[in-house]
Short mmCIF file of C-alpha atoms and ligand atoms in Angstrom, two decimals:
data_model
loop_
_atom_site.label_atom_id
_atom_site.label_comp_id
_atom_site.label_asym_id
_atom_site.label_seq_id
_atom_site.Cartn_x
_atom_site.Cartn_y
_atom_site.Cartn_z
CA MET A 175 0.95 122.59 88.97
CA THR A 176 3.27 124.48 86.89
CA GLY A 177 2.62 123.58 83.31
CA SER A 178 -1.12 123.90 83.01
CA LYS A 179 -2.48 125.47 79.84
CA SER A 180 -6.20 125.64 80.39
CA LYS A 181 -8.70 127.05 77.97
CA SER A 182 -10.38 129.61 80.21
CA TYR A 183 -9.96 133.19 79.16
CA SER A 184 -11.85 136.38 78.82
CA THR A 185 -11.68 140.08 78.21
CA PRO A 186 -8.41 141.56 79.29
CA HIS A 187 -7.67 144.67 81.26
CA ARG A 188 -5.66 147.38 79.67
CA GLN A 189 -2.12 147.92 80.63
CA SER A 190 -0.10 149.71 83.24
CA GLN A 191 3.66 149.56 83.31
CA GLY A 192 4.94 147.87 86.43
CA GLY A 193 8.20 149.55 87.18
CA LYS A 194 9.52 147.99 90.36
CA ASP A 195 12.12 145.28 90.22
CA PHE A 196 11.57 143.12 93.27
CA ARG A 197 14.80 141.27 92.62
CA ASN A 198 16.88 144.24 93.71
CA GLN A 199 14.74 144.85 96.72
CA VAL A 200 15.07 141.36 97.99
CA LYS A 201 18.73 141.50 98.87
CA ARG A 202 18.08 144.44 101.11
CA ASN A 203 15.11 142.90 102.80
CA HIS A 204 16.86 139.61 103.14
CA GLN A 205 19.39 141.21 105.44
CA GLN A 206 16.84 142.90 107.64
CA PRO A 207 16.23 141.32 111.02
CA ASP A 208 13.35 138.91 110.96
CA THR A 209 10.09 140.18 112.28
CA PRO A 210 7.89 137.15 112.66
CA ILE A 211 4.35 137.19 111.36
CA GLN A 212 2.36 134.46 112.98
CA HIS A 213 -1.09 133.52 111.89
CA SER A 214 -1.18 130.01 113.03
CA ALA A 215 0.30 128.20 115.99
CA PRO A 216 3.82 127.20 114.94
CA ARG A 217 5.12 123.68 115.25
CA ILE A 218 7.78 123.72 117.87
CA GLY A 219 10.32 121.56 116.07
CA ASP A 220 9.42 118.66 118.31
CA ALA A 221 9.04 115.67 116.08
CA SER A 222 7.84 113.45 118.89
CA ALA A 223 4.75 115.63 119.22
CA GLN A 224 1.48 114.45 117.66
CA PRO A 225 0.38 114.12 114.96
CA SER A 226 2.74 112.21 112.72
CA LEU A 227 2.86 109.89 109.74
CA ILE A 228 4.61 106.57 109.93
CA LEU A 229 5.71 105.09 106.62
CA LYS A 230 5.65 101.47 105.55
CA ALA A 231 9.02 99.74 105.76
CA GLY A 232 11.10 100.58 102.68
CA ARG A 233 8.94 103.53 101.64
CA GLU A 234 11.35 106.02 103.18
CA LYS A 235 13.80 105.59 100.27
CA SER A 236 12.44 108.42 98.12
CA LEU A 237 12.61 110.72 101.14
CA HIS A 238 16.25 109.84 101.65
CA ARG A 239 16.72 111.01 98.05
CA ARG A 240 14.93 114.21 99.12
CA HIS A 241 11.96 113.74 96.86
CA PRO A 242 9.33 115.99 98.43
CA TRP A 243 6.17 113.90 97.91
CA ILE A 244 4.66 111.11 100.00
CA PHE A 245 1.96 109.08 98.27
CA SER A 246 -0.95 107.65 100.23
CA GLY A 247 0.20 104.08 99.54
CA ALA A 248 3.45 104.71 101.42
CA VAL A 249 1.74 105.54 104.71
CA GLU A 250 1.43 102.78 107.29
CA LYS A 251 -0.21 104.77 110.04
CA ILE A 252 -1.31 108.25 111.02
CA ASP A 253 -0.83 109.11 114.66
CA GLY A 254 -3.36 111.72 115.74
CA THR A 255 -5.99 113.43 113.61
CA PRO A 256 -4.31 116.10 111.51
CA ALA A 257 -6.42 118.36 109.34
CA SER A 258 -5.48 119.01 105.72
CA GLY A 259 -2.75 121.63 105.57
CA ASP A 260 -1.45 120.90 109.07
CA THR A 261 2.25 120.43 109.60
CA VAL A 262 3.07 116.93 110.78
CA SER A 263 6.27 114.96 111.22
CA VAL A 264 7.07 111.87 109.16
CA HIS A 265 8.93 108.85 110.48
CA ASP A 266 10.14 105.62 108.97
CA ALA A 267 8.99 102.22 110.22
CA ASP A 268 11.73 102.33 112.88
CA SER A 269 10.53 105.72 114.16
CA ASN A 270 13.43 107.69 112.70
CA PHE A 271 12.51 111.25 111.82
CA LEU A 272 12.39 111.93 108.07
CA ALA A 273 10.76 115.30 107.46
CA TRP A 274 8.25 117.94 108.37
CA VAL A 275 5.42 117.90 105.85
CA ALA A 276 2.11 119.51 104.96
CA TYR A 277 -0.56 116.85 105.35
CA ASN A 278 -3.50 116.44 102.97
CA SER A 279 -6.11 113.77 103.67
CA GLU A 280 -7.85 114.49 100.35
CA SER A 281 -4.97 113.96 97.95
CA GLN A 282 -3.17 110.95 96.48
CA ILE A 283 -0.12 112.93 97.52
CA THR A 284 -0.74 112.65 101.24
CA ALA A 285 2.12 114.91 102.20
CA ARG A 286 4.58 117.38 100.72
CA VAL A 287 7.82 118.16 102.48
CA TRP A 288 8.48 121.53 104.07
CA SER A 289 11.79 120.63 105.70
CA TRP A 290 14.21 117.77 106.21
CA ASP A 291 15.58 119.32 109.39
CA GLU A 292 14.09 117.99 112.60
CA LYS A 293 14.89 121.25 114.37
CA GLU A 294 13.03 123.36 111.82
CA ILE A 295 9.97 125.22 113.04
CA ILE A 296 7.40 125.62 110.30
CA ASN A 297 6.16 129.15 110.85
CA ALA A 298 6.26 132.59 109.25
CA ASP A 299 10.04 132.82 109.71
CA PHE A 300 10.45 129.56 107.84
CA PHE A 301 8.39 130.82 104.90
CA ARG A 302 10.16 134.18 104.90
CA LYS A 303 13.47 132.34 104.64
CA GLN A 304 12.23 130.16 101.77
CA ILE A 305 10.72 133.11 99.89
CA ALA A 306 13.79 135.31 100.39
CA ASN A 307 15.92 132.46 99.04
CA ALA A 308 13.73 132.15 95.93
CA LEU A 309 13.88 135.90 95.36
CA SER A 310 17.63 136.13 95.74
CA MET A 311 18.01 133.24 93.29
CA ARG A 312 16.15 135.37 90.70
CA ALA A 313 18.34 138.34 91.56
CA ALA A 314 21.40 136.19 90.91
CA ILE A 315 20.33 134.49 87.69
CA LEU A 316 18.31 137.24 86.03
CA PRO A 317 20.65 140.21 86.19
CA PRO A 318 19.38 143.55 84.89
CA ILE A 319 20.07 144.17 81.23
CA SER A 320 22.74 146.88 81.16
CA GLU A 321 22.07 150.19 79.45
CA GLY A 322 21.88 150.02 75.69
CA GLU A 323 22.34 146.26 75.52
CA GLY A 324 20.01 144.03 73.55
CA TRP A 325 16.36 144.71 72.92
CA GLY A 326 15.73 145.83 76.47
CA LYS A 327 17.72 149.05 76.05
CA GLY A 328 18.37 149.32 79.75
CA LYS A 329 14.90 148.19 80.81
CA LEU A 330 14.50 145.21 83.04
CA ASP A 331 12.24 142.36 82.17
CA ASN A 332 9.50 142.60 84.72
CA GLY A 333 7.54 139.41 84.10
CA ILE A 334 9.21 136.88 86.37
CA ARG A 335 8.27 133.65 88.10
CA LEU A 336 9.32 134.48 91.66
CA ILE A 337 8.38 131.17 93.27
CA HIS A 338 8.26 127.86 91.44
CA ALA A 339 6.65 125.56 94.00
CA GLU A 340 8.51 122.34 94.87
CA SER A 341 11.60 123.51 92.99
CA ASP A 342 11.86 126.54 95.29
CA GLY A 343 11.20 124.58 98.47
CA ILE A 344 7.57 125.68 98.85
CA PRO A 345 5.51 122.81 97.42
CA GLY A 346 2.28 123.97 95.81
CA LEU A 347 3.08 127.70 95.73
CA ILE A 348 3.45 129.59 92.46
CA VAL A 349 4.07 133.34 92.48
CA ASP A 350 4.42 135.28 89.24
CA GLN A 351 5.39 138.93 89.03
CA TYR A 352 3.81 141.10 86.35
CA GLY A 353 5.30 144.52 86.88
CA LYS A 354 3.94 145.82 90.18
CA VAL A 355 1.40 143.04 90.51
CA LEU A 356 1.98 139.61 92.00
CA VAL A 357 -0.21 136.66 91.13
CA MET A 358 -0.23 133.87 93.67
CA GLN A 359 -1.47 130.37 92.91
CA LEU A 360 -1.97 127.88 95.73
CA GLY A 361 -1.94 124.34 94.39
CA SER A 362 -2.03 122.21 97.52
CA ALA A 363 -3.21 122.10 101.12
CA GLY A 364 0.06 123.31 102.65
CA PRO A 365 0.22 126.77 101.09
CA GLU A 366 -3.58 126.95 101.34
CA HIS A 367 -3.19 126.69 105.13
CA TRP A 368 -0.49 129.39 105.18
CA ARG A 369 -2.19 131.65 102.63
CA ASP A 370 -2.35 134.82 104.74
CA THR A 371 1.16 134.37 106.10
CA LEU A 372 2.52 133.89 102.58
CA ALA A 373 0.67 136.97 101.32
CA ASP A 374 2.00 139.06 104.24
CA ILE A 375 5.57 137.98 103.58
CA LEU A 376 5.27 138.68 99.85
CA GLN A 377 3.84 142.09 100.64
CA GLU A 378 6.66 142.77 103.06
CA LEU A 379 9.49 141.59 100.79
CA CYS A 380 8.18 142.71 97.40
CA ALA A 381 5.87 145.67 98.16
CA PRO A 382 3.59 145.05 95.16
CA VAL A 383 0.56 147.27 94.50
CA CYS A 384 -1.55 144.13 94.41
CA ILE A 385 -1.39 140.46 95.23
CA TYR A 386 -3.99 138.69 93.13
CA GLU A 387 -4.92 135.10 93.92
CA ARG A 388 -5.50 132.65 91.07
CA SER A 389 -6.13 129.46 92.98
CA ASP A 390 -8.23 128.03 90.18
CA SER A 391 -5.94 125.47 88.57
CA ASP A 392 -7.34 122.05 87.65
CA GLY A 393 -4.90 120.43 90.09
CA ARG A 394 -6.80 121.85 93.07
CA LYS A 395 -9.62 119.39 92.46
CA LEU A 396 -7.17 116.52 92.98
CA GLU A 397 -6.17 118.13 96.26
CA GLY A 398 -9.79 118.44 97.41
CA LEU A 399 -9.58 122.23 97.36
CA PRO A 400 -12.23 124.61 96.01
CA THR A 401 -11.28 127.14 93.35
CA ARG A 402 -10.77 130.72 94.46
CA SER A 403 -9.59 133.89 92.78
CA GLY A 404 -9.56 137.58 93.57
CA VAL A 405 -7.58 140.39 95.12
CA LEU A 406 -5.71 139.31 98.27
CA ARG A 407 -3.78 142.51 99.04
CA GLY A 408 -3.90 146.04 97.61
CA ALA A 409 -5.88 146.95 94.51
CA LEU A 410 -5.56 145.59 91.01
CA PRO A 411 -4.59 148.29 88.47
CA ALA A 412 -6.98 148.57 85.53
CA GLN A 413 -4.19 147.46 83.23
CA VAL A 414 -1.34 145.06 83.84
CA GLU A 415 1.60 144.79 81.48
CA VAL A 416 5.01 143.18 81.32
CA THR A 417 8.11 144.03 79.35
CA GLU A 418 9.96 140.97 78.08
CA HIS A 419 13.18 141.29 76.08
CA GLY A 420 11.97 144.79 75.27
CA LEU A 421 8.52 143.70 74.03
CA ARG A 422 5.39 144.81 75.85
CA PHE A 423 2.59 142.38 76.62
CA ALA A 424 -0.74 143.22 78.21
CA VAL A 425 -1.60 140.53 80.75
CA ASP A 426 -5.02 139.66 82.07
CA VAL A 427 -4.33 138.29 85.51
CA THR A 428 -8.00 137.80 86.38
CA VAL A 429 -9.00 135.24 83.75
CA GLY A 430 -5.99 134.77 81.49
CA GLN A 431 -4.58 131.26 81.32
CA LYS A 432 -2.33 130.03 84.14
CA THR A 433 -1.59 133.20 86.12
CA GLY A 434 -2.09 135.31 82.97
CA PHE A 435 1.01 134.74 80.85
CA TYR A 436 3.42 131.95 79.89
CA LEU A 437 6.61 133.26 81.44
CA ASP A 438 8.31 129.88 80.96
CA GLN A 439 8.68 130.45 77.20
CA ARG A 440 10.36 133.87 77.52
CA ASP A 441 13.80 132.90 76.24
CA ASN A 442 12.51 130.44 73.65
CA ARG A 443 10.35 133.21 72.21
CA ALA A 444 13.43 135.43 72.01
CA LEU A 445 15.35 132.69 70.16
CA THR A 446 12.51 132.40 67.65
CA GLY A 447 12.72 136.15 67.08
CA THR A 448 16.40 135.94 66.18
CA LEU A 449 15.71 133.30 63.50
CA ALA A 450 12.64 134.84 61.88
CA LEU A 451 14.18 137.33 59.44
CA GLU A 452 12.54 137.16 55.98
CA LYS A 453 10.68 133.99 56.97
CA ASP A 454 7.08 132.91 56.54
CA VAL A 455 6.18 131.95 60.11
CA LEU A 456 3.33 129.80 61.46
CA ASN A 457 2.65 130.08 65.20
CA CYS A 458 0.25 127.40 66.44
CA PHE A 459 -1.42 127.79 69.87
CA CYS A 460 -0.34 131.43 69.87
CA TYR A 461 -2.26 132.60 73.01
CA THR A 462 -1.67 136.36 73.36
CA GLY A 463 0.85 136.42 70.52
CA GLY A 464 4.11 135.68 72.34
CA PHE A 465 6.10 133.96 69.58
CA SER A 466 4.30 135.98 66.88
CA LEU A 467 5.41 139.34 68.28
CA TYR A 468 9.03 138.22 68.48
CA ALA A 469 8.84 136.94 64.89
CA LEU A 470 7.34 140.24 63.68
CA ARG A 471 10.02 142.22 65.48
CA GLY A 472 12.66 139.87 64.10
CA GLY A 473 11.68 140.81 60.55
CA ALA A 474 9.48 137.88 59.51
CA LYS A 475 7.94 138.24 56.06
CA SER A 476 4.59 136.96 57.32
CA VAL A 477 3.26 135.49 60.56
CA LEU A 478 0.13 133.34 60.67
CA SER A 479 -1.02 132.78 64.27
CA ILE A 480 -3.66 130.26 65.30
CA ASP A 481 -5.49 129.80 68.60
CA SER A 482 -8.94 128.54 69.59
CA SER A 483 -9.47 131.42 72.04
CA GLN A 484 -10.97 134.53 70.47
CA GLU A 485 -10.16 136.56 73.58
CA ALA A 486 -6.50 135.53 73.48
CA LEU A 487 -6.33 136.51 69.79
CA GLN A 488 -7.85 139.91 70.53
CA LEU A 489 -5.25 140.54 73.18
CA ALA A 490 -2.54 139.31 70.79
CA GLN A 491 -3.59 141.92 68.24
CA ARG A 492 -3.58 144.61 70.90
CA ASN A 493 -0.08 143.52 71.86
CA VAL A 494 1.03 144.01 68.24
CA GLN A 495 -0.29 147.58 68.39
CA LEU A 496 1.22 148.18 71.81
CA ASN A 497 4.65 147.54 70.29
CA GLY A 498 4.05 149.47 67.08
CA LEU A 499 4.71 146.33 65.02
CA ASP A 500 3.56 145.99 61.44
CA SER A 501 0.15 144.34 61.64
CA ALA A 502 0.02 144.02 57.82
CA ARG A 503 2.47 141.11 58.12
CA ALA A 504 0.30 139.38 60.74
CA GLU A 505 -2.64 137.06 60.04
CA TRP A 506 -4.78 135.67 62.88
CA GLN A 507 -6.98 132.59 62.80
CA CYS A 508 -9.41 131.51 65.48
CA ALA A 509 -9.48 127.77 64.91
CA ASP A 510 -8.72 124.33 66.22
CA VAL A 511 -5.06 123.75 65.35
CA PHE A 512 -5.61 120.10 64.46
CA GLU A 513 -8.13 121.12 61.79
CA ALA A 514 -6.31 124.26 60.71
CA LEU A 515 -3.08 122.37 60.00
CA ARG A 516 -4.98 119.94 57.75
CA LYS A 517 -6.54 122.83 55.85
CA LEU A 518 -3.16 124.47 55.38
CA ARG A 519 -1.78 121.16 54.10
CA ASP A 520 -4.69 120.79 51.65
CA GLN A 521 -4.11 124.38 50.46
CA ASN A 522 -0.44 123.49 49.94
CA ARG A 523 0.68 126.41 52.15
CA LYS A 524 4.35 126.31 53.11
CA PHE A 525 6.32 127.98 55.90
CA ASP A 526 9.97 128.53 56.80
CA LEU A 527 9.50 128.50 60.57
CA ILE A 528 6.76 126.80 62.58
CA VAL A 529 6.06 126.98 66.33
CA LEU A 530 3.97 124.27 68.00
CA ASP A 531 3.32 125.14 71.65
CA PRO A 532 0.19 123.18 72.56
CA PRO A 533 -1.56 122.99 75.93
CA LYS A 534 -0.79 120.22 78.36
CA PHE A 535 -2.08 117.07 76.60
CA ALA A 536 -0.86 114.72 79.38
CA PRO A 537 -1.05 116.12 82.91
CA THR A 538 0.19 112.74 84.22
CA ALA A 539 1.75 109.60 82.76
CA ALA A 540 -1.72 107.99 82.66
CA PHE A 541 -2.61 110.26 79.73
CA ALA A 542 0.66 109.67 77.90
CA GLU A 543 -0.62 107.36 75.18
CA LYS A 544 -3.47 109.59 74.08
CA ALA A 545 -1.24 112.63 74.33
CA ALA A 546 1.45 110.92 72.25
CA ARG A 547 -1.03 110.54 69.38
CA ALA A 548 -1.92 114.23 69.56
CA TYR A 549 1.73 115.33 69.63
CA LYS A 550 2.55 113.04 66.72
CA ASP A 551 -0.39 114.37 64.72
CA ILE A 552 0.54 118.04 64.96
CA ASN A 553 4.25 117.42 64.50
CA LEU A 554 3.68 115.27 61.42
CA LEU A 555 1.51 118.01 59.91
CA GLY A 556 4.07 120.63 60.95
CA PHE A 557 6.86 118.76 59.14
CA LYS A 558 4.72 118.55 56.00
CA LEU A 559 4.11 122.31 56.01
CA LEU A 560 7.80 123.21 56.22
CA ARG A 561 9.86 124.19 53.22
CA PRO A 562 13.19 122.38 52.79
CA GLY A 563 15.65 123.79 55.34
CA GLY A 564 12.75 125.04 57.47
CA LEU A 565 12.79 125.29 61.27
CA LEU A 566 10.37 123.66 63.68
CA PHE A 567 10.09 124.79 67.31
CA THR A 568 8.09 122.03 68.96
CA TYR A 569 7.14 121.85 72.64
CA SER A 570 5.43 119.72 75.23
CA CYS A 571 4.49 121.08 78.66
CA SER A 572 3.03 117.74 79.76
CA GLY A 573 4.39 116.44 83.04
CA GLY A 574 3.37 112.96 81.85
CA ILE A 575 5.66 113.02 78.78
CA SER A 576 9.40 112.70 79.39
CA ASP A 577 12.09 114.35 77.26
CA GLU A 578 12.98 110.98 75.77
CA LEU A 579 9.41 110.09 74.94
CA PHE A 580 8.78 113.49 73.39
CA GLN A 581 11.85 113.16 71.18
CA LYS A 582 10.72 109.67 70.16
CA ILE A 583 7.26 110.93 69.23
CA VAL A 584 8.72 113.76 67.14
CA ALA A 585 11.16 111.34 65.48
CA GLY A 586 8.21 109.09 64.60
CA ALA A 587 6.36 112.05 63.13
CA ALA A 588 9.36 113.01 60.95
CA LEU A 589 9.68 109.43 59.77
CA ASP A 590 6.01 109.24 58.79
CA ALA A 591 6.28 112.62 57.07
CA GLY A 592 9.23 111.25 55.07
CA ILE A 593 11.51 114.01 56.36
CA ASP A 594 15.03 114.03 57.80
CA ALA A 595 15.54 116.57 60.54
CA GLN A 596 18.31 117.54 62.94
CA ILE A 597 18.03 118.66 66.53
CA VAL A 598 19.64 122.09 66.56
CA LYS A 599 18.90 122.79 70.20
CA LYS A 600 17.06 121.24 73.12
CA LEU A 601 14.85 123.76 74.84
CA ASN A 602 13.34 124.11 78.27
CA ALA A 603 11.77 126.63 80.60
CA ALA A 604 13.40 129.98 81.41
CA PRO A 605 15.78 129.99 84.40
CA ASP A 606 13.23 131.53 86.76
CA HIS A 607 11.54 128.09 86.47
CA PRO A 608 14.35 126.04 88.04
CA VAL A 609 14.21 122.29 88.50
CA LEU A 610 15.20 120.85 91.86
CA LEU A 611 17.66 118.00 91.23
CA SER A 612 15.72 115.76 93.59
CA PHE A 613 12.41 116.63 91.88
CA PRO A 614 12.72 115.83 88.16
CA GLU A 615 8.94 116.24 87.81
CA GLY A 616 9.69 119.97 87.87
CA ALA A 617 11.05 119.74 84.30
CA TYR A 618 7.62 119.83 82.68
CA LEU A 619 8.48 121.98 79.65
CA LYS A 620 10.57 120.38 76.97
CA GLY A 621 11.16 121.54 73.43
CA LEU A 622 13.19 120.88 70.34
CA LEU A 623 14.45 123.25 67.70
CA LEU A 624 14.67 121.16 64.56
CA ARG A 625 15.89 121.90 61.07
CA VAL A 626 14.54 119.81 58.27
CA SER A 627 16.88 118.71 55.55
CA GLU A 628 17.19 120.73 52.34
CA ILE A 629 17.76 117.64 50.28
N1 SAH B 853 2.76 129.94 72.98
C1 SAH B 853 1.96 130.69 73.91
C2 SAH B 853 1.34 129.83 74.97
C3 SAH B 853 0.46 128.75 74.43
S1 SAH B 853 -0.69 128.17 75.59
C4 SAH B 853 2.80 131.81 74.51
O1 SAH B 853 4.01 131.89 74.23
O2 SAH B 853 2.25 132.62 75.24
C5 SAH B 853 -1.68 127.10 74.68
C6 SAH B 853 -2.72 127.79 73.84
O3 SAH B 853 -3.39 126.79 73.09
C7 SAH B 853 -3.82 128.54 74.58
O4 SAH B 853 -3.85 129.87 74.14
C8 SAH B 853 -5.14 127.84 74.19
O5 SAH B 853 -6.21 128.74 73.97
C9 SAH B 853 -4.75 127.18 72.90
N2 SAH B 853 -5.45 125.96 72.51
C10 SAH B 853 -5.75 124.88 73.27
N3 SAH B 853 -6.27 123.90 72.50
C11 SAH B 853 -6.30 124.37 71.24
C12 SAH B 853 -6.70 123.83 70.00
N4 SAH B 853 -7.16 122.57 69.90
N5 SAH B 853 -6.58 124.59 68.89
C13 SAH B 853 -6.10 125.85 68.97
N6 SAH B 853 -5.69 126.41 70.11
C14 SAH B 853 -5.79 125.68 71.24
#
């Protein structure tokens, strides 16, 4: 899944500048005649063919709303003996066709929808169409920065989420672009089955120097899939780097968290940078320095960055050097944020701008209560460390915590801290992480920019 912030990390590679912008290439390729790549016998769009899933009466409703998941409890009967990853048809209790899905016998989510169209054939052409659509969406919503404009000075951002799983019509598939390198993460049995086909299509449409597989997310265990990572196509350059709003970040795609970098926070980081001038900034859960670098470039007086990963902090400091930023204004602490915030409170340290971007405390709603306590704890401490009029950027990337619940938790924290605060802006993931209207679960990242009262 999309919002995972795991703790694994290790020594990074050094950088190479990925120059190619796949977004421009896509339009061209999209118009080329389709040359099918077929690795696996295609389904012939015949929904009466075996195997198929038959749902319990009434359980077709979510499919009528085009929600792409079918839970095991909704299935009345399985006709035939499909293997995990196979394409099967789904029918309601009256035998009406509902969808073509990827089946998974191992998961609570028994099936994820490929297509609602009975005539659709789930094969390489289908995936090429879906991928080309995702790429042209990025081309449309992430236009190149024009010459001389903004921080980019004519350079394109080249760290982009190209495919955002369910929200791009390919459940379970994440593809991130870091310059000339693509990182592919397969999160469920469907894309696992079509792995080679997907890699071939990405190679054909994007022509990267490398496709690196990072199928090692925690979610794979729930899908009954083993972890796997390594080069899938091409060769991995010794150094991988992205440019984001004109800032350079070295990315370790082999063992960095998620696929190597948190692309979802791109625009929120930029906003932080614009508000950092002359401020004492505290960046909690800083990873490879994202928010810290923007704050330094934005003219912050000081930036204290905290993370529990020594390797991430090392890369963060390298990123400061890579951009020629003033490291004298930056302080780095390898610590547990929960403890570090208490120490800062006891030392009576104060800040003008605080960022709280913790890992996923609640992967599902079942963890919500425990997660709520953790969010409240850090937010309460954050409020106490702010000077009057200070700004708090606070985030949750937990799928199990809704926007409303998150706001309630933060409101509770402000109340307990004895502080009045205003919501200045509601924040979410960058636009290359779209949310399908029929799949609200896709909106995992939520954030608030708050200003605490001066009086
Ligand atoms: N803001 C970052 C992404 C944060 S990811 C960016 O813009 O790139 C979450 C980070 O929290 C990871 O780097 C992880 O190492 C760190 N982390 C997880 N638990 C922690 C803890 N208890 N204390 C400090 N850091 C922690």
